[in-house]
mmCIF file of C-alpha atoms in Angstrom:
data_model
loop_
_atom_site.group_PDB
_atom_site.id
_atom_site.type_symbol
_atom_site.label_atom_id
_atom_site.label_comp_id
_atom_site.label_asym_id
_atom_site.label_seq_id
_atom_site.Cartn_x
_atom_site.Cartn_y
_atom_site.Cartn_z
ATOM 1 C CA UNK P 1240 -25.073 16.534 -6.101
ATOM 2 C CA UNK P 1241 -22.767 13.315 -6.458
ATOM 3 C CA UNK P 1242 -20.051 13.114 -9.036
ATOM 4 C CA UNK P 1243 -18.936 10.188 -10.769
ATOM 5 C CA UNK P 1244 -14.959 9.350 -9.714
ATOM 6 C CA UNK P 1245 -12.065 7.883 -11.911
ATOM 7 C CA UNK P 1246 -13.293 3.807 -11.636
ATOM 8 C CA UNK P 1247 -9.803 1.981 -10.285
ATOM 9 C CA UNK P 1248 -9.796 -1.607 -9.781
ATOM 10 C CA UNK P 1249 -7.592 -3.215 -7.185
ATOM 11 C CA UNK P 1250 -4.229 -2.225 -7.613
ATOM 12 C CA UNK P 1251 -5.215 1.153 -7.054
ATOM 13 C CA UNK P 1252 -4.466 0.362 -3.484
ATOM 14 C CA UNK P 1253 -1.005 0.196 -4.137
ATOM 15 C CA UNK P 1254 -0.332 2.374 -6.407
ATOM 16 C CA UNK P 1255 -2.482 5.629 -5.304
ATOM 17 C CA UNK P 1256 -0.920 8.729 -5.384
ATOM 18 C CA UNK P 1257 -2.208 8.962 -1.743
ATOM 19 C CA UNK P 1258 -2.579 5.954 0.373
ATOM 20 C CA UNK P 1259 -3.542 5.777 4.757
ATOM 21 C CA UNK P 1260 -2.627 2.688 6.231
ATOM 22 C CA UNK P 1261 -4.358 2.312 10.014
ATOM 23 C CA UNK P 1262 -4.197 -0.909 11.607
ATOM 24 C CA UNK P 1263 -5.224 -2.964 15.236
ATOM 25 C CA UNK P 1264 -5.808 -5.695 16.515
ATOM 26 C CA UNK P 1265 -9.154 -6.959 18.211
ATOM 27 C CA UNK P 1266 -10.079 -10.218 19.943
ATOM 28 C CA UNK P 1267 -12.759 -11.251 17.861
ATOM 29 C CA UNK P 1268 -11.626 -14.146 14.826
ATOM 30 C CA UNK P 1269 -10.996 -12.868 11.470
ATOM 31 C CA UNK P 1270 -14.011 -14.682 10.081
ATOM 32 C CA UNK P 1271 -16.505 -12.899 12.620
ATOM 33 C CA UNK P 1272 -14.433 -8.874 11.595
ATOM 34 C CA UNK P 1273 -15.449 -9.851 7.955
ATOM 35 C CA UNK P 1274 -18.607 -11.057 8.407
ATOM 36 C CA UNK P 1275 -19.436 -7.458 10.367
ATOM 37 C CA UNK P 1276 -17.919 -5.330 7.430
ATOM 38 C CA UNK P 1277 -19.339 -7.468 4.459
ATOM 39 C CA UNK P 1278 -21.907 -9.242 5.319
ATOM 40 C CA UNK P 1279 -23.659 -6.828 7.916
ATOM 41 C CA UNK P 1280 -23.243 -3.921 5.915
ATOM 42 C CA UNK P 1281 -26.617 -1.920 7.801
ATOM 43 C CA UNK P 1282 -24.518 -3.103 11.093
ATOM 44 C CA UNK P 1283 -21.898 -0.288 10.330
ATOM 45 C CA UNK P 1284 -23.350 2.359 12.158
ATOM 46 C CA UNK P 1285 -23.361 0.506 15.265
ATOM 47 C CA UNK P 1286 -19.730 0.469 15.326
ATOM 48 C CA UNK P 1287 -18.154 3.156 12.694
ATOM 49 C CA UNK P 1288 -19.351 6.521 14.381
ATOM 50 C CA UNK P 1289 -18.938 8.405 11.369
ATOM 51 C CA UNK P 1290 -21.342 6.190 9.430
ATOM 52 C CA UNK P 1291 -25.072 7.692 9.775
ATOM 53 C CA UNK P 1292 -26.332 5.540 7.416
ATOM 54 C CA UNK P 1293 -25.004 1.893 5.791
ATOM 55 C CA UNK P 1294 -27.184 -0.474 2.975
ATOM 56 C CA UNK P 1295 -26.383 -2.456 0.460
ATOM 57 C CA UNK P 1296 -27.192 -2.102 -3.464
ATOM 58 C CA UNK P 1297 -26.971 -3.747 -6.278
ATOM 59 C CA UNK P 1298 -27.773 -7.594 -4.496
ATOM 60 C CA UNK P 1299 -24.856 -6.987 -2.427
ATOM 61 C CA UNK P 1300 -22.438 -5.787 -5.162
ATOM 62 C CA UNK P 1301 -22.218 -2.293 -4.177
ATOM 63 C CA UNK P 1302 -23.134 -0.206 -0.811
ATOM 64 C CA UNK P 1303 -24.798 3.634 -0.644
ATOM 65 C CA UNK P 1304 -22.789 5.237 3.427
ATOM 66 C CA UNK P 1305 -23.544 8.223 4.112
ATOM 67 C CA UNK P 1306 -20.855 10.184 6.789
ATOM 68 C CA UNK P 1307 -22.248 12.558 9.261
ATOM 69 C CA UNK P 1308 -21.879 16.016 8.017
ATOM 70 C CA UNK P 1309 -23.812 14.575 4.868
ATOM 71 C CA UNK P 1310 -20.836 13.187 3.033
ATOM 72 C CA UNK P 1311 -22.373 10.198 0.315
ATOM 73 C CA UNK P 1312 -20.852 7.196 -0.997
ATOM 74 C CA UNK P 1313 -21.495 5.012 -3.795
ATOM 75 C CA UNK P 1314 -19.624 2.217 -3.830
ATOM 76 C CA UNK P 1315 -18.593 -0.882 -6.377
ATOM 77 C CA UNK P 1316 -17.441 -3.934 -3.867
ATOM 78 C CA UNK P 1317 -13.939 -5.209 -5.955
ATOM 79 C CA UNK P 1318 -13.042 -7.896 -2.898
ATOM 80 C CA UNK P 1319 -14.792 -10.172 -1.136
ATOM 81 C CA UNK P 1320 -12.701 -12.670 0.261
ATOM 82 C CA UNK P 1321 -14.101 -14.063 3.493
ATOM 83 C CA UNK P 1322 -11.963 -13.771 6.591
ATOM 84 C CA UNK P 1323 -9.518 -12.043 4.572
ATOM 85 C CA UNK P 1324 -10.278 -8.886 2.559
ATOM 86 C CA UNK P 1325 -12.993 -6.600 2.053
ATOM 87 C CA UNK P 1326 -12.600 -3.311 -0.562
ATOM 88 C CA UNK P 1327 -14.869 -1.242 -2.444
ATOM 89 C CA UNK P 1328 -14.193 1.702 -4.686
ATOM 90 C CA UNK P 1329 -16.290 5.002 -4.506
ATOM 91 C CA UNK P 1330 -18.141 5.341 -7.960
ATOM 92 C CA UNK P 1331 -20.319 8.927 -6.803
ATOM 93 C CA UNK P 1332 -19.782 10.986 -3.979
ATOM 94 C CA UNK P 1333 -21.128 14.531 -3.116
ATOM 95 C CA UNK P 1334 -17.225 14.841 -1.078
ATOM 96 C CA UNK P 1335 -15.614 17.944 -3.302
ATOM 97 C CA UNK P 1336 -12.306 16.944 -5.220
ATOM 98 C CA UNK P 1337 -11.838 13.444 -5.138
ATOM 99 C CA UNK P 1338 -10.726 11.981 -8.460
ATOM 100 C CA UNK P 1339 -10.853 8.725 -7.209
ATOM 101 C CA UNK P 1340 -11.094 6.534 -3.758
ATOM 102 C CA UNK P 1341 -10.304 2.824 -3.172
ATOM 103 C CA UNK P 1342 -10.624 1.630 0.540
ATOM 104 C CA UNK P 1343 -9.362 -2.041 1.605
ATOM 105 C CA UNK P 1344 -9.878 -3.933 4.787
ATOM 106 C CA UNK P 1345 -7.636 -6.939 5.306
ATOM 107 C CA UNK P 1346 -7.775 -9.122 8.207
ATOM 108 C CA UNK P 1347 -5.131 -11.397 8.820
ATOM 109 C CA UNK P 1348 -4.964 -13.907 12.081
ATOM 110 C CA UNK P 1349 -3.187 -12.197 15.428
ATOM 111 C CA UNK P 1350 -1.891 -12.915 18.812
ATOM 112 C CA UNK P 1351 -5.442 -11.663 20.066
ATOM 113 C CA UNK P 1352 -7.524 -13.385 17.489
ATOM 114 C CA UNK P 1353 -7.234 -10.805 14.617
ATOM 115 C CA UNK P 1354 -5.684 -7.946 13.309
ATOM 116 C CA UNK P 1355 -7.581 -5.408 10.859
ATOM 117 C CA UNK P 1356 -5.744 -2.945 8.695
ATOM 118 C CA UNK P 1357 -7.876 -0.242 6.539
ATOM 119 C CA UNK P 1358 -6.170 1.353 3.309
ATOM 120 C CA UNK P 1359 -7.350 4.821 2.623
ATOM 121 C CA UNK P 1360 -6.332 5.393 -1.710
ATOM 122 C CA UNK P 1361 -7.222 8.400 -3.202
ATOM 123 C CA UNK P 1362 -6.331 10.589 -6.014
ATOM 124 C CA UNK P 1363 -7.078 14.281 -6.069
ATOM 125 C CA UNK P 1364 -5.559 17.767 -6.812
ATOM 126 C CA UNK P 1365 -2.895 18.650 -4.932
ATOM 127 C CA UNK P 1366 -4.247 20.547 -2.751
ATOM 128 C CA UNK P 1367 -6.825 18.011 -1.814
ATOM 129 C CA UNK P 1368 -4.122 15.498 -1.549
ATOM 130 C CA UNK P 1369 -2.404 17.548 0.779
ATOM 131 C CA UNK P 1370 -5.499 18.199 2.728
ATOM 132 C CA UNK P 1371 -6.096 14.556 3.210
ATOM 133 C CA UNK P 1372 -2.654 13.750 4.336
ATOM 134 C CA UNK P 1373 -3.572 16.786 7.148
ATOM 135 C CA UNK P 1374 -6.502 14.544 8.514
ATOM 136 C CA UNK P 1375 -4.702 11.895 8.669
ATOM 137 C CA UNK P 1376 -4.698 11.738 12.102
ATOM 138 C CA UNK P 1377 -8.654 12.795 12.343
ATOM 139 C CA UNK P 1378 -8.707 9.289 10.207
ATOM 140 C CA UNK P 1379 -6.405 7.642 12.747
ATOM 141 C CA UNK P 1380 -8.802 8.334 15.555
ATOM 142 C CA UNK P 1381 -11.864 7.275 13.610
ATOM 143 C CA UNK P 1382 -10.774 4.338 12.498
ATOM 144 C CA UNK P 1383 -9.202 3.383 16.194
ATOM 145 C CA UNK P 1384 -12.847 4.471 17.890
ATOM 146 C CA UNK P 1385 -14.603 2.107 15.121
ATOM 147 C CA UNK P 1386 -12.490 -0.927 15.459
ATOM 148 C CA UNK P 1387 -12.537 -0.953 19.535
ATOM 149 C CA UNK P 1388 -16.309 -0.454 19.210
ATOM 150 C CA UNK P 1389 -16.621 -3.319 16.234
ATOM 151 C CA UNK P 1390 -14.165 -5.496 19.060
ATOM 152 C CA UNK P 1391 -16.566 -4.605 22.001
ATOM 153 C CA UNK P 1392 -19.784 -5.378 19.627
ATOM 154 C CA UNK P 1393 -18.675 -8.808 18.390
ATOM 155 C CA UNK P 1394 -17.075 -9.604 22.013
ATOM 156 C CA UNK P 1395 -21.050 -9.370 22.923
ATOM 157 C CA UNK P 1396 -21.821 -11.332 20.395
ATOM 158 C CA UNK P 1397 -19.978 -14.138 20.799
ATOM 159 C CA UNK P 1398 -20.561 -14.134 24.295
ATOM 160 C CA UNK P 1399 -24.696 -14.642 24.324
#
């Protein structure tokens, strides 16, 4: 059953009790990485392996991902800026302990075209903090996987 989590707004990102910072760099443009993770929402499984299932809600306002492993998200988007930013809070989630979960993409321009950079916010109980901060290299890895794939889908994109 989903729980309802702590809303944060955007600042939460900086000042989390918790907060992952991944980043890389692909060769697609920053405007075509945003498009993919706002705009194409559905288009998240094809890249993020984790993601079973992506949709929008709300007209575009919020999303519903489910993980594999049957994780859920409900999600408020807070930024939209395009070619820039991307970040949502989690609002419900069936994930035990979370208090409260902010994620930000930010793309800024690169040597190869673009480099993306994912911030990972959460507050929880200790323990679940510290449990987090253990997977943070299972996090590393996903996130690395997701962005090569994202780089290899929109490098077939832009090449048909």
């Amino acid at each position: 059953m989903a729980r309802r989590l702590r809303p944060v707004e955007l600042d939460f990102v900086e000042s989390a009790p918790l907060r992952l910072v991944f980043s890389a760099e692909v060769s697609a443009s920053p405007q075509a990485v945003y498009a993919a993770l706002a705009e194409d929402v559905a288009g998240w499984t094809s890249w993020f392996s984790a993601v079973s299932s992506a949709r929008p809600t709300h007209g575009g306002a919020g999303r519903e991902i489910r993980l594999r492993g049957g994780v859920l998200f409900r999600e408020t988007i807070l930024a939209t800026d395009p070619g820039e930013r991307y970040a949502y809070r989690v609002d419900e989630t069936n994930a035990p302990g979370l208090r409260a979960l902010l994620e930000e993409w930010r793309i800024t321009p690169a040597a190869n075209d673009a480099r993306v950079r994912w911030t990972f916010a959460a507050d929880a109980p200790a323990p679940m903090l510290a449990a987090l901060k253990l997977s943070r290299a299972g996090l590393a890895t996903s996130f690395r996987g997701a962005v090569r794939n994202l780089d290899r889908r929109l490098t077939r994109s832009a090449a048909q």
